[in-house]
CSV table of C-alpha atoms and ligand atoms in Angstrom, one decimal:
chain,number,residue,atom,x,y,z
X,18,UNK,CA,2.8,19.9,16.9
X,19,UNK,CA,1.7,15.9,16.3
X,20,UNK,CA,-1.2,15.0,14.9
X,21,UNK,CA,-3.3,14.5,17.5
X,22,UNK,CA,-3.2,17.6,19.0
X,23,UNK,CA,-4.6,18.6,16.2
X,24,UNK,CA,-7.3,16.6,16.6
X,25,UNK,CA,-8.2,17.1,19.9
X,26,UNK,CA,-7.8,21.1,19.0
X,27,UNK,CA,-11.2,20.2,16.8
X,28,UNK,CA,-12.9,18.5,19.1
X,29,UNK,CA,-11.6,15.8,18.0
X,30,UNK,CA,-10.3,12.7,19.5
X,31,UNK,CA,-8.6,10.4,16.8
X,32,UNK,CA,-7.6,7.3,19.5
X,33,UNK,CA,-11.1,6.6,21.0
X,34,UNK,CA,-12.8,7.0,17.0
X,35,UNK,CA,-10.3,4.1,16.0
X,36,UNK,CA,-11.3,2.3,19.1
X,37,UNK,CA,-14.5,2.4,18.9
X,38,UNK,CA,-14.7,1.0,15.0
X,39,UNK,CA,-13.7,-2.3,17.1
X,40,UNK,CA,-17.5,-1.7,19.3
X,41,UNK,CA,-19.6,-2.1,16.6
X,42,UNK,CA,-20.9,-5.6,16.0
X,43,UNK,CA,-19.6,-8.3,12.8
X,44,UNK,CA,-18.6,-11.0,11.8
X,45,UNK,CA,-15.4,-12.6,13.9
X,46,UNK,CA,-12.5,-12.9,12.6
X,47,UNK,CA,-11.3,-16.4,12.6
X,48,UNK,CA,-8.1,-15.5,11.3
X,49,UNK,CA,-6.1,-14.3,14.2
X,50,UNK,CA,-3.8,-16.0,16.7
X,51,UNK,CA,-3.5,-14.9,20.6
X,52,UNK,CA,0.2,-14.3,19.2
X,53,UNK,CA,-1.0,-11.9,15.8
X,54,UNK,CA,-3.3,-9.6,18.5
X,55,UNK,CA,0.0,-9.3,20.4
X,56,UNK,CA,2.0,-8.2,17.5
X,57,UNK,CA,-1.5,-5.8,16.0
X,58,UNK,CA,-1.3,-3.9,20.1
X,59,UNK,CA,2.5,-3.4,18.6
X,60,UNK,CA,2.0,-2.3,16.2
X,61,UNK,CA,-1.2,0.0,17.3
X,62,UNK,CA,1.1,1.2,20.0
X,63,UNK,CA,4.0,1.7,17.1
X,64,UNK,CA,2.1,3.6,14.6
X,65,UNK,CA,0.9,5.5,17.5
X,66,UNK,CA,3.8,7.1,19.0
X,67,UNK,CA,6.3,7.4,16.5
X,68,UNK,CA,4.0,7.1,13.2
X,69,UNK,CA,1.4,9.9,13.7
X,70,UNK,CA,2.5,12.6,15.9
X,71,UNK,CA,5.3,13.0,12.9
X,72,UNK,CA,2.5,12.1,9.8
X,73,UNK,CA,2.0,15.8,9.4
X,74,UNK,CA,5.7,17.3,9.7
X,75,UNK,CA,6.0,14.2,6.6
X,76,UNK,CA,2.5,15.1,4.3
X,77,UNK,CA,4.5,19.5,4.2
X,78,UNK,CA,7.8,18.0,3.2
X,79,UNK,CA,6.9,15.3,1.0
X,80,UNK,CA,8.3,12.3,2.3
X,81,UNK,CA,8.6,10.3,5.7
X,82,UNK,CA,12.1,10.6,7.9
X,83,UNK,CA,14.7,7.5,7.4
X,84,UNK,CA,15.0,7.1,10.7
X,85,UNK,CA,11.3,5.6,10.8
X,86,UNK,CA,12.8,2.9,8.2
X,87,UNK,CA,14.9,1.9,11.0
X,88,UNK,CA,12.7,2.2,13.8
X,89,UNK,CA,10.4,-0.4,12.6
X,90,UNK,CA,12.8,-2.4,11.3
X,91,UNK,CA,14.4,-2.6,14.4
X,92,UNK,CA,10.7,-3.1,15.8
X,93,UNK,CA,10.7,-6.6,13.5
X,94,UNK,CA,8.4,-4.9,11.2
X,95,UNK,CA,9.9,-4.8,7.9
X,96,UNK,CA,9.9,-7.9,6.5
X,97,UNK,CA,8.5,-9.9,8.3
X,98,UNK,CA,7.5,-12.7,6.4
X,99,UNK,CA,11.3,-13.5,5.1
X,100,UNK,CA,13.1,-15.5,5.9
X,101,UNK,CA,15.5,-15.7,9.7
X,102,UNK,CA,18.0,-16.2,7.5
X,103,UNK,CA,17.7,-13.0,5.2
X,104,UNK,CA,17.0,-10.7,8.3
X,105,UNK,CA,13.6,-11.6,8.7
X,106,UNK,CA,11.3,-12.6,11.4
X,107,UNK,CA,9.8,-15.3,9.3
X,108,UNK,CA,7.1,-14.8,10.2
X,109,UNK,CA,3.5,-15.8,8.4
X,110,UNK,CA,1.5,-13.7,5.7
X,111,UNK,CA,-0.7,-13.2,8.6
X,112,UNK,CA,1.3,-10.1,10.3
X,113,UNK,CA,1.4,-8.8,7.5
X,114,UNK,CA,-1.7,-7.7,7.0
X,115,UNK,CA,-1.7,-6.6,10.8
X,116,UNK,CA,0.8,-4.3,9.6
X,117,UNK,CA,-1.1,-3.2,6.4
X,118,UNK,CA,-5.0,-3.0,8.6
X,119,UNK,CA,-2.7,-1.1,11.1
X,120,UNK,CA,-1.3,1.6,9.2
X,121,UNK,CA,-4.7,2.1,6.7
X,122,UNK,CA,-6.3,2.8,10.5
X,123,UNK,CA,-3.8,4.8,11.7
X,124,UNK,CA,-4.4,7.1,8.5
X,125,UNK,CA,-1.0,7.6,7.5
X,126,UNK,CA,-0.1,7.5,4.2
X,127,UNK,CA,3.0,8.2,4.3
X,128,UNK,CA,5.0,4.9,5.0
X,129,UNK,CA,5.5,2.7,2.0
X,130,UNK,CA,6.5,-0.7,4.1
X,131,UNK,CA,3.7,-2.9,2.5
X,132,UNK,CA,5.3,-2.0,-0.6
X,133,UNK,CA,9.2,-2.5,0.5
X,134,UNK,CA,8.0,-6.0,2.9
X,135,UNK,CA,5.7,-7.0,1.0
X,136,UNK,CA,5.9,-7.0,-2.6
X,137,UNK,CA,10.3,-5.6,-3.6
X,138,UNK,CA,11.1,-8.9,-0.8
X,139,UNK,CA,9.1,-11.0,-2.5
X,140,UNK,CA,10.2,-10.3,-5.7
X,141,UNK,CA,13.7,-10.6,-4.2
X,142,UNK,CA,12.7,-14.0,-2.2
X,143,UNK,CA,11.7,-16.1,-5.6
X,144,UNK,CA,13.3,-15.4,-8.4
X,145,UNK,CA,16.6,-14.0,-6.6
X,146,UNK,CA,19.7,-16.3,-6.5
X,147,UNK,CA,21.3,-16.9,-2.2
X,148,UNK,CA,23.7,-13.6,-3.3
X,149,UNK,CA,21.5,-11.5,-4.0
X,150,UNK,CA,18.8,-12.5,-1.4
X,151,UNK,CA,22.0,-12.3,1.1
X,152,UNK,CA,23.4,-9.0,-0.3
X,153,UNK,CA,19.3,-6.8,-0.5
X,154,UNK,CA,17.4,-8.3,2.2
X,155,UNK,CA,18.9,-8.3,5.7
X,156,UNK,CA,19.7,-4.3,4.7
X,157,UNK,CA,15.8,-3.8,3.9
X,158,UNK,CA,14.9,-6.0,7.4
X,159,UNK,CA,16.7,-3.4,9.4
X,160,UNK,CA,15.3,-0.5,7.3
X,161,UNK,CA,18.9,0.3,6.0
X,162,UNK,CA,18.2,0.4,2.9
X,163,UNK,CA,14.4,1.1,1.1
X,164,UNK,CA,12.8,-0.8,-1.7
X,165,UNK,CA,10.8,0.4,-5.1
X,166,UNK,CA,9.8,-1.4,-8.1
X,167,UNK,CA,9.6,0.4,-11.2
X,168,UNK,CA,6.8,-1.5,-14.0
X,169,UNK,CA,5.7,2.1,-14.9
X,170,UNK,CA,6.7,4.4,-17.5
X,171,UNK,CA,5.6,7.8,-19.4
X,172,UNK,CA,3.8,6.3,-21.4
X,173,UNK,CA,3.4,2.7,-20.5
X,174,UNK,CA,1.3,1.8,-17.2
X,175,UNK,CA,-1.4,-0.5,-17.9
X,176,UNK,CA,0.2,-1.4,-20.6
X,177,UNK,CA,3.5,-2.8,-19.2
X,178,UNK,CA,4.3,-4.4,-22.8
X,179,UNK,CA,5.0,-1.5,-23.9
X,180,UNK,CA,8.0,-0.8,-21.5
X,181,UNK,CA,10.7,1.3,-23.4
X,182,UNK,CA,13.5,0.6,-20.4
X,183,UNK,CA,15.9,-1.7,-22.1
X,184,UNK,CA,18.9,-3.6,-20.3
X,185,UNK,CA,20.9,-4.7,-23.5
X,186,UNK,CA,23.8,-7.8,-22.5
X,187,UNK,CA,27.4,-6.4,-22.8
X,188,UNK,CA,30.6,-8.6,-21.6
X,189,UNK,CA,29.2,-10.2,-18.4
X,190,UNK,CA,26.0,-8.1,-17.7
X,191,UNK,CA,23.6,-5.4,-18.8
X,192,UNK,CA,24.1,-1.4,-19.9
X,193,UNK,CA,19.5,-0.8,-18.4
X,194,UNK,CA,18.8,2.4,-20.2
X,195,UNK,CA,15.5,4.0,-19.8
X,196,UNK,CA,13.4,5.9,-17.2
X,197,UNK,CA,10.7,5.4,-15.3
X,198,UNK,CA,7.3,7.2,-12.5
X,199,UNK,CA,4.9,7.1,-10.6
X,200,UNK,CA,7.4,5.0,-8.6
X,201,UNK,CA,6.5,3.9,-4.8
X,202,UNK,CA,9.4,4.5,-2.4
X,203,UNK,CA,11.4,5.9,-5.3
X,204,UNK,CA,13.2,9.5,-4.2
X,205,UNK,CA,14.0,7.3,-1.3
X,206,UNK,CA,14.9,4.0,-3.1
X,207,UNK,CA,18.6,2.5,-2.1
X,208,UNK,CA,17.6,-1.1,-4.3
X,209,UNK,CA,14.6,-0.9,-7.8
X,210,UNK,CA,13.9,-3.9,-9.7
X,211,UNK,CA,13.1,-2.0,-13.3
X,212,UNK,CA,11.0,-4.1,-15.5
X,213,UNK,CA,13.2,-3.4,-18.8
X,214,UNK,CA,12.7,-5.5,-22.4
X,215,UNK,CA,16.0,-7.5,-22.7
X,216,UNK,CA,14.4,-8.7,-26.0
X,217,UNK,CA,12.5,-5.9,-27.3
X,218,UNK,CA,11.8,-8.0,-29.9
X,219,UNK,CA,9.2,-11.1,-28.3
X,220,UNK,CA,6.9,-8.1,-26.5
X,221,UNK,CA,5.8,-8.9,-23.3
X,222,UNK,CA,8.6,-12.6,-23.6
X,223,UNK,CA,11.7,-10.5,-23.8
X,224,UNK,CA,10.6,-8.5,-20.5
X,225,UNK,CA,13.3,-9.5,-17.3
X,226,UNK,CA,13.6,-8.4,-13.8
X,227,UNK,CA,16.8,-7.1,-12.6
X,228,UNK,CA,17.7,-5.0,-9.5
X,229,UNK,CA,19.4,-2.2,-9.7
X,230,UNK,CA,21.7,-0.4,-6.7
X,231,UNK,CA,22.3,3.0,-5.2
X,232,UNK,CA,26.3,2.1,-6.3
X,233,UNK,CA,25.3,2.1,-9.7
X,234,UNK,CA,26.8,4.4,-11.5
X,235,UNK,CA,23.9,6.2,-13.9
X,236,UNK,CA,21.2,5.9,-11.8
X,237,UNK,CA,19.4,8.7,-10.5
X,238,UNK,CA,16.4,10.1,-9.0
X,239,UNK,CA,14.0,13.3,-10.4
X,240,UNK,CA,11.8,15.2,-8.4
X,241,UNK,CA,9.3,13.8,-5.7
X,242,UNK,CA,6.0,14.5,-7.6
X,243,UNK,CA,3.3,16.3,-6.0
X,244,UNK,CA,0.1,14.7,-5.7
X,245,UNK,CA,-3.4,15.0,-4.6
X,246,UNK,CA,-3.6,12.8,-1.7
X,247,UNK,CA,-0.2,10.5,-0.6
X,248,UNK,CA,1.2,13.2,0.4
X,249,UNK,CA,4.3,12.2,2.4
X,250,UNK,CA,5.1,9.2,0.4
X,251,UNK,CA,7.7,9.3,-2.3
X,252,UNK,CA,6.8,9.0,-5.0
X,253,UNK,CA,9.1,9.5,-7.9
X,254,UNK,CA,10.5,9.2,-11.1
X,255,UNK,CA,13.7,7.2,-11.6
X,256,UNK,CA,16.3,7.5,-14.5
X,257,UNK,CA,18.8,4.8,-15.3
X,258,UNK,CA,21.2,5.6,-17.7
X,259,UNK,CA,24.0,3.7,-19.5
X,260,UNK,CA,23.9,2.1,-15.7
X,261,UNK,CA,26.0,-1.5,-15.6
X,262,UNK,CA,24.6,-4.0,-13.7
X,263,UNK,CA,26.7,-7.6,-13.1
X,264,UNK,CA,24.7,-10.4,-14.1
X,265,UNK,CA,23.9,-11.8,-11.3
X,266,UNK,CA,21.4,-8.8,-10.3
X,267,UNK,CA,19.3,-10.4,-13.4
X,268,UNK,CA,15.2,-12.1,-11.2
X,269,UNK,CA,15.0,-15.7,-12.3
X,270,UNK,CA,15.9,-16.2,-15.9
X,271,UNK,CA,16.2,-13.4,-19.1
X,272,UNK,CA,13.2,-12.6,-20.8
X,273,UNK,CA,11.1,-14.4,-18.0
X,274,UNK,CA,9.8,-11.6,-16.0
X,275,UNK,CA,6.1,-11.1,-17.1
X,276,UNK,CA,5.3,-14.6,-16.0
X,277,UNK,CA,7.0,-13.2,-12.5
X,278,UNK,CA,4.8,-10.3,-12.8
X,279,UNK,CA,2.0,-12.2,-13.0
X,280,UNK,CA,2.7,-14.9,-10.5
X,281,UNK,CA,3.5,-12.0,-7.8
X,282,UNK,CA,0.1,-9.4,-8.6
X,283,UNK,CA,-2.6,-12.0,-6.6
X,284,UNK,CA,-0.6,-11.1,-3.0
X,285,UNK,CA,0.5,-7.7,-4.3
X,286,UNK,CA,-3.6,-7.0,-5.5
X,287,UNK,CA,-5.0,-8.5,-2.5
X,288,UNK,CA,-2.2,-6.8,-0.2
X,289,UNK,CA,-4.5,-2.9,-1.7
X,290,UNK,CA,-7.9,-4.2,-1.2
X,291,UNK,CA,-6.6,-5.7,2.8
X,292,UNK,CA,-5.7,-1.4,3.4
X,293,UNK,CA,-8.7,-0.9,1.7
X,294,UNK,CA,-11.7,-2.8,3.8
X,295,UNK,CA,-8.8,-1.0,7.3
X,296,UNK,CA,-9.8,2.4,5.9
X,297,UNK,CA,-13.5,1.1,5.1
X,298,UNK,CA,-13.6,0.0,9.3
X,299,UNK,CA,-12.0,3.4,10.5
X,300,UNK,CA,-13.9,5.9,8.2
X,301,UNK,CA,-16.8,4.1,10.2
X,302,UNK,CA,-15.6,4.3,13.4
X,303,UNK,CA,-14.6,8.2,12.7
X,304,UNK,CA,-18.4,9.2,11.3
X,305,UNK,CA,-19.8,7.3,14.3
X,306,UNK,CA,-17.9,9.0,16.5
X,307,UNK,CA,-18.3,12.5,14.9
X,308,UNK,CA,-22.2,12.3,14.3
X,309,UNK,CA,-23.0,10.9,17.3
X,310,UNK,CA,-20.9,14.5,18.9
X,311,UNK,CA,-21.9,17.0,16.4
X,312,UNK,CA,-25.4,19.0,16.9
X,313,UNK,CA,-27.9,20.5,14.0
X,314,UNK,CA,-31.2,21.2,15.1
X,315,UNK,CA,-30.7,20.8,18.6
X,316,UNK,CA,-29.4,17.1,18.4
X,317,UNK,CA,-27.4,15.2,17.4
X,318,UNK,CA,-26.3,14.1,13.2
X,319,UNK,CA,-26.7,10.9,14.4
X,320,UNK,CA,-29.9,11.2,15.1
X,321,UNK,CA,-31.1,11.7,12.0
X,322,UNK,CA,-33.2,9.4,10.0
X,323,UNK,CA,-30.5,9.5,7.1
X,324,UNK,CA,-27.2,9.1,9.2
X,325,UNK,CA,-28.0,5.8,10.9
X,326,UNK,CA,-29.5,4.7,7.3
X,327,UNK,CA,-26.8,5.7,5.8
X,328,UNK,CA,-24.1,4.0,8.4
X,329,UNK,CA,-25.8,1.3,8.5
X,330,UNK,CA,-25.6,0.4,4.7
X,331,UNK,CA,-22.2,1.3,4.5
X,332,UNK,CA,-21.4,-0.9,8.0
X,333,UNK,CA,-23.1,-3.3,5.9
X,334,UNK,CA,-20.3,-3.0,2.6
X,335,UNK,CA,-18.2,-2.7,5.0
X,336,UNK,CA,-19.0,-6.6,6.7
X,337,UNK,CA,-19.6,-7.7,2.9
X,338,UNK,CA,-16.1,-6.9,2.1
X,339,UNK,CA,-13.8,-7.8,5.4
X,340,UNK,CA,-16.0,-11.0,4.9
X,341,UNK,CA,-15.4,-11.8,1.3
X,342,UNK,CA,-11.4,-10.2,1.4
X,343,UNK,CA,-11.1,-12.7,4.5
X,344,UNK,CA,-11.5,-15.1,2.5
X,345,UNK,CA,-8.8,-13.7,-0.2
X,346,UNK,CA,-5.7,-14.2,3.2
X,347,UNK,CA,-6.9,-17.7,3.3
X,348,UNK,CA,-6.6,-18.1,0.0
X,349,UNK,CA,-3.8,-17.4,0.3
X,350,UNK,CA,-2.4,-18.6,3.2
X,351,UNK,CA,-3.5,-22.1,1.3
X,352,UNK,CA,-1.6,-21.1,-1.9
X,353,UNK,CA,-4.8,-20.9,-4.0
X,354,UNK,CA,-5.8,-16.5,-4.5
X,355,UNK,CA,-5.7,-16.8,-8.2
X,356,UNK,CA,-5.9,-13.8,-10.8
X,357,UNK,CA,-9.5,-13.3,-10.9
X,358,UNK,CA,-10.0,-13.3,-7.1
X,359,UNK,CA,-7.8,-11.1,-6.3
X,360,UNK,CA,-8.9,-8.6,-9.1
X,361,UNK,CA,-13.0,-8.6,-7.7
X,362,UNK,CA,-11.0,-7.8,-4.8
X,363,UNK,CA,-9.2,-5.2,-5.4
X,364,UNK,CA,-11.6,-3.0,-7.5
X,365,UNK,CA,-14.9,-4.2,-5.6
X,366,UNK,CA,-13.3,-2.8,-2.0
X,367,UNK,CA,-11.7,0.1,-3.6
X,368,UNK,CA,-14.9,1.1,-5.5
X,369,UNK,CA,-16.0,0.6,-2.2
X,370,UNK,CA,-14.0,2.5,0.0
X,371,UNK,CA,-13.9,6.0,-2.6
X,372,UNK,CA,-18.1,5.5,-2.0
X,373,UNK,CA,-17.8,5.3,1.3
X,374,UNK,CA,-15.0,8.0,2.5
X,375,UNK,CA,-17.0,10.1,0.0
X,376,UNK,CA,-20.4,9.6,2.4
X,377,UNK,CA,-18.4,9.6,5.1
X,378,UNK,CA,-17.0,13.6,4.3
X,379,UNK,CA,-21.3,14.0,4.0
X,380,UNK,CA,-21.8,13.2,7.1
X,381,UNK,CA,-18.9,15.3,8.6
X,382,UNK,CA,-20.7,18.1,6.6
X,383,UNK,CA,-17.7,21.3,6.3
X,384,UNK,CA,-15.1,19.5,9.2
X,385,UNK,CA,-15.0,17.1,6.3
X,386,UNK,CA,-13.1,19.3,4.2
X,387,UNK,CA,-11.4,20.4,6.6
X,388,UNK,CA,-7.0,18.6,6.6
X,389,UNK,CA,-7.6,18.8,10.4
X,390,UNK,CA,-9.9,15.7,10.5
X,391,UNK,CA,-9.1,11.9,9.7
X,392,UNK,CA,-12.1,11.4,7.2
X,393,UNK,CA,-10.4,14.5,5.1
X,394,UNK,CA,-7.4,12.9,4.4
X,395,UNK,CA,-8.6,9.0,3.8
X,396,UNK,CA,-11.1,11.3,1.1
X,397,UNK,CA,-8.1,12.1,-0.6
X,398,UNK,CA,-5.5,9.5,-0.1
X,399,UNK,CA,-8.2,7.2,-0.8
X,400,UNK,CA,-8.4,7.8,-5.0
X,401,UNK,CA,-5.3,6.5,-6.3
X,402,UNK,CA,-6.6,3.1,-4.4
X,403,UNK,CA,-8.6,2.5,-7.5
X,404,UNK,CA,-5.7,3.7,-9.9
X,405,UNK,CA,-2.4,2.0,-9.4
X,406,UNK,CA,-1.3,-1.9,-8.4
X,407,UNK,CA,-3.4,-2.3,-12.4
X,408,UNK,CA,-6.1,0.2,-12.5
X,409,UNK,CA,-9.7,-0.6,-11.8
X,410,UNK,CA,-10.7,-1.6,-15.6
X,411,UNK,CA,-7.6,-3.5,-16.0
X,412,UNK,CA,-9.0,-5.5,-12.9
X,413,UNK,CA,-12.5,-6.1,-14.6
X,414,UNK,CA,-11.1,-7.5,-18.1
X,415,UNK,CA,-8.9,-9.8,-16.0
X,416,UNK,CA,-12.4,-10.9,-13.8
X,417,UNK,CA,-13.8,-11.0,-17.6
X,418,UNK,CA,-10.7,-13.6,-18.9
X,419,UNK,CA,-11.8,-15.4,-15.7
X,420,UNK,CA,-15.8,-15.9,-16.8
X,421,UNK,CA,-14.6,-17.0,-20.8
X,422,UNK,CA,-14.9,-13.8,-22.1
X,423,UNK,CA,-12.3,-11.5,-23.7
X,424,UNK,CA,-8.4,-12.5,-25.2
H,12,FAD,C1,1.1,7.2,-6.1
H,12,FAD,C2,1.2,6.4,-7.6
H,12,FAD,C3,1.9,5.3,-6.9
H,12,FAD,C4,2.6,4.6,-7.8
H,12,FAD,N1,3.4,3.3,-7.2
H,12,FAD,C5,4.3,2.6,-8.2
H,12,FAD,C6,4.7,2.0,-8.4
H,12,FAD,O1,5.4,2.3,-7.2
H,12,FAD,N2,6.2,1.0,-9.5
H,12,FAD,C7,5.3,1.7,-10.7
H,12,FAD,O2,5.6,0.9,-11.3
H,12,FAD,N3,4.3,2.4,-10.7
H,12,FAD,C8,3.4,2.9,-9.8
H,12,FAD,N4,2.3,3.3,-10.1
H,12,FAD,C9,1.9,3.8,-11.0
H,12,FAD,C10,0.2,2.7,-11.7
H,12,FAD,O3,0.7,1.5,-11.6
H,12,FAD,C11,-0.2,3.2,-13.1
H,12,FAD,O4,-0.6,4.8,-13.0
H,12,FAD,C12,-1.2,2.8,-13.4
H,12,FAD,O5,-0.6,1.5,-13.6
H,12,FAD,C13,-2.4,2.7,-14.4
H,12,FAD,O6,-0.8,3.4,-15.7
H,12,FAD,P1,-1.3,4.8,-16.1
H,12,FAD,O7,-1.2,5.7,-15.2
H,12,FAD,O8,0.0,4.4,-17.6
H,12,FAD,O9,-2.4,4.9,-17.0
H,12,FAD,P2,-3.4,4.6,-18.9
H,12,FAD,O10,-2.4,2.7,-18.2
H,12,FAD,O11,-2.8,4.8,-19.4
H,12,FAD,O12,-4.5,4.5,-18.4
H,12,FAD,C14,-5.3,5.4,-18.7
H,12,FAD,C15,-7.1,5.2,-18.4
H,12,FAD,O13,-7.4,4.3,-19.6
H,12,FAD,C16,-7.5,2.3,-18.8
H,12,FAD,N5,-7.2,1.6,-19.5
H,12,FAD,C17,-6.5,1.3,-19.9
H,12,FAD,N6,-5.6,0.3,-20.9
H,12,FAD,C18,-7.5,-0.4,-21.2
H,12,FAD,C19,-7.9,-1.3,-20.8
H,12,FAD,N7,-6.8,-2.5,-21.7
H,12,FAD,N8,-9.5,-1.8,-21.3
H,12,FAD,C20,-10.2,-0.6,-20.0
H,12,FAD,N9,-9.7,0.6,-20.0
H,12,FAD,C21,-7.9,0.7,-20.5
H,12,FAD,C22,-7.5,2.9,-17.1
H,12,FAD,O14,-8.4,2.4,-16.7
H,12,FAD,C23,-7.1,3.8,-17.1
H,12,FAD,O15,-8.7,4.8,-16.8
H,12,FAD,C24,1.7,4.7,-8.7
H,12,FAD,C25,0.6,5.5,-9.5
H,12,FAD,C26,0.3,6.4,-8.4
H,12,FAD,C27,-0.7,7.0,-8.7
């Protein structure tokens, strides 16, 4: 049965908690128009009707149904910021922000929509030929084809210069060989941006981005990886065995892949920060609700000074994160978000998310460790936010460079 009933059985109305979080006094957000708010309502409804009821089953099976991708596409929730001529809605990035925030608040980590719509699709839009955009983006916007990006390899994650996957020129195209791991949407993936060496002797300057799709011989998927959290997300290994790829599937110029990765990373990192802050806000909502209802020593847990002070501290830190991340979104919209600032947002917001959710688990007592409770799910999902998208240590490297330290 659906998650809603399970939470209700545990004496806890999950959806009420989502609403209650909005009652907290906050510095008003100024980013969104009434149209964005209307869109938010419809995304929230979609999460409640098409996602939350299936989430437990997706967690158990280790992947979401393809059907939900098609439904999301049908509602205009995929690739919303892509131009209409390529199947998108031509929407501004704030609509994408709304989608990420609502998914975080619904606490359903199984969906890889953000990576598909706001990481994979932008590479195609920014560096793909018109033919490539027409070939892949409309199918992605409809949810018919699912996108992934394959950078990491078993022996190369933080150090992408160490990528071994190769794309060797052969006649009119490339032959791709190698393997990737930890790939989000990997098991479902129909179209993959592969980071490959086109000139291995040149290191980062010999790296290119090449599109491989499901119809190409020699492209295969490994097992779905069993993870601590994100249990319904089909993270997988990918294998490329003499995959013949036409030259037109190269994104941008040959050997320029690293430049493109650097250009796109600030937005990718900000997306992680956006979901982290939304999750912090939701966690405070769930926890405030819980401590008001739960009694110990004959009174609500909320009446203990420790509980109130702890939640006051967490609400303060979340507010600080919210203001900073909203400012970063503003900079992004103005085309001014730099690498160091995006790295600060990613590292600080995800560190906060892990600390905050752990404190909230503590305030739930034993129930915080029970899978039926949203805080337990948020706890296992949060940990990876400090690892993927560039580890928080790599974020600090980038920040230190911006203040004139390091290489
Ligand atoms: C659930 C999940 C989903 C993912 N999705 C994707 C995806 O869709 N596509 C994709 O390509 N990858 C994906 N990844 C991979 C992810 O981006 C990498 O795991 C991450 O970049 C870290 O690389 P690594 O695992 O090789 O760790 P390593 O690079 O081996 O790092 C190990 C430790 O060393 C530290 N370290 C490394 N270098 C330095 C340094 N210079 N200074 C200080 N400390 C350092 C790291 O911070 C870390 O603590 C995903 C990972 C997970 C877990």
